[in-house]
Amino acid sequence: MWKAVFEGDCGRPYKYTITMEGRLVGNVVMFKGTVDLGAQDGGVYDWIGRAIDNEFVGFYTSAAYTGVFNMTRPK
């Protein structure tokens, strides 16, 4: 299990701490999970992703939304 913290602003600040399942495949960690962000933030999301040393790429879907995100470590 891994813990991730997502912070940002989408017209208002947000911060989520999410526990996710991950497995190491070579030098990459493959993630998957389901999280309920609450009614204000779209409800339940399923997502998959991969992380390398300096980048996290993910794909998400919910009853109302789908999308892609790409994050890198702050410098």
Coordinates of C-alpha atoms in Angstrom, one line a residue:
M1 CA 0.0 0.0 0.0
W2 CA 1.1 3.5 -0.8
K3 CA -0.1 6.9 0.4
A4 CA -0.4 9.9 -1.9
V5 CA -1.3 13.5 -1.1
F6 CA -2.8 15.6 -3.9
E7 CA -3.1 19.4 -3.5
G8 CA -4.3 22.0 -5.9
D9 CA -6.9 24.6 -6.8
C10 CA -10.0 24.2 -8.9
G11 CA -11.7 27.4 -8.0
R12 CA -11.2 26.5 -4.4
P13 CA -8.2 24.8 -2.7
Y14 CA -8.3 21.0 -2.2
K15 CA -6.1 18.4 -0.5
Y16 CA -6.7 14.7 -0.6
T17 CA -4.8 12.0 1.2
I18 CA -5.3 8.7 -0.6
T19 CA -4.2 5.1 0.2
M20 CA -3.6 3.0 -3.0
E21 CA -2.5 -0.4 -4.0
G22 CA 0.7 -0.6 -6.0
R23 CA 3.1 -3.2 -7.3
L24 CA 6.7 -2.8 -8.5
V25 CA 7.3 -3.9 -12.1
G26 CA 10.9 -3.3 -13.0
N27 CA 11.7 0.4 -12.2
V28 CA 8.0 1.4 -12.3
V29 CA 5.2 1.2 -9.7
M30 CA 1.8 0.4 -11.1
F31 CA -1.1 1.8 -9.1
K32 CA -4.8 1.2 -8.9
G33 CA -7.5 2.3 -6.5
T34 CA -11.0 3.5 -5.7
V35 CA -11.6 6.5 -3.6
D36 CA -14.7 8.5 -2.5
L37 CA -13.9 12.2 -2.7
G38 CA -17.3 13.2 -1.4
A39 CA -20.3 14.7 -3.2
Q40 CA -18.7 18.1 -3.6
D41 CA -15.8 16.6 -5.5
G42 CA -17.5 14.1 -7.8
G43 CA -18.1 11.1 -5.5
V44 CA -16.4 7.8 -6.2
Y45 CA -13.5 7.6 -8.6
D46 CA -11.6 4.5 -10.0
W47 CA -8.2 5.1 -11.3
I48 CA -5.0 3.5 -12.5
G49 CA -1.5 4.9 -12.9
R50 CA 2.2 4.4 -12.9
A51 CA 5.0 6.2 -11.1
I52 CA 8.7 6.4 -11.9
D53 CA 11.3 8.4 -10.0
N54 CA 10.0 11.8 -11.0
E55 CA 6.6 11.4 -12.6
F56 CA 3.1 10.1 -11.9
V57 CA 0.7 9.5 -14.7
G58 CA -2.9 8.4 -14.0
F59 CA -6.3 7.8 -15.6
Y60 CA -9.5 8.2 -13.7
T61 CA -13.2 7.6 -14.2
S62 CA -16.3 8.3 -12.1
A63 CA -20.1 8.4 -12.8
A64 CA -19.7 11.9 -14.1
Y65 CA -16.0 12.4 -15.1
T66 CA -13.1 10.8 -17.0
G67 CA -9.7 12.2 -17.5
V68 CA -5.9 12.0 -17.3
F69 CA -3.4 13.6 -15.0
N70 CA 0.3 13.9 -15.1
M71 CA 2.3 15.1 -12.1
T72 CA 6.0 15.6 -11.4
R73 CA 7.8 16.3 -8.2
P74 CA 8.3 19.9 -7.3
K75 CA 11.9 21.2 -7.9

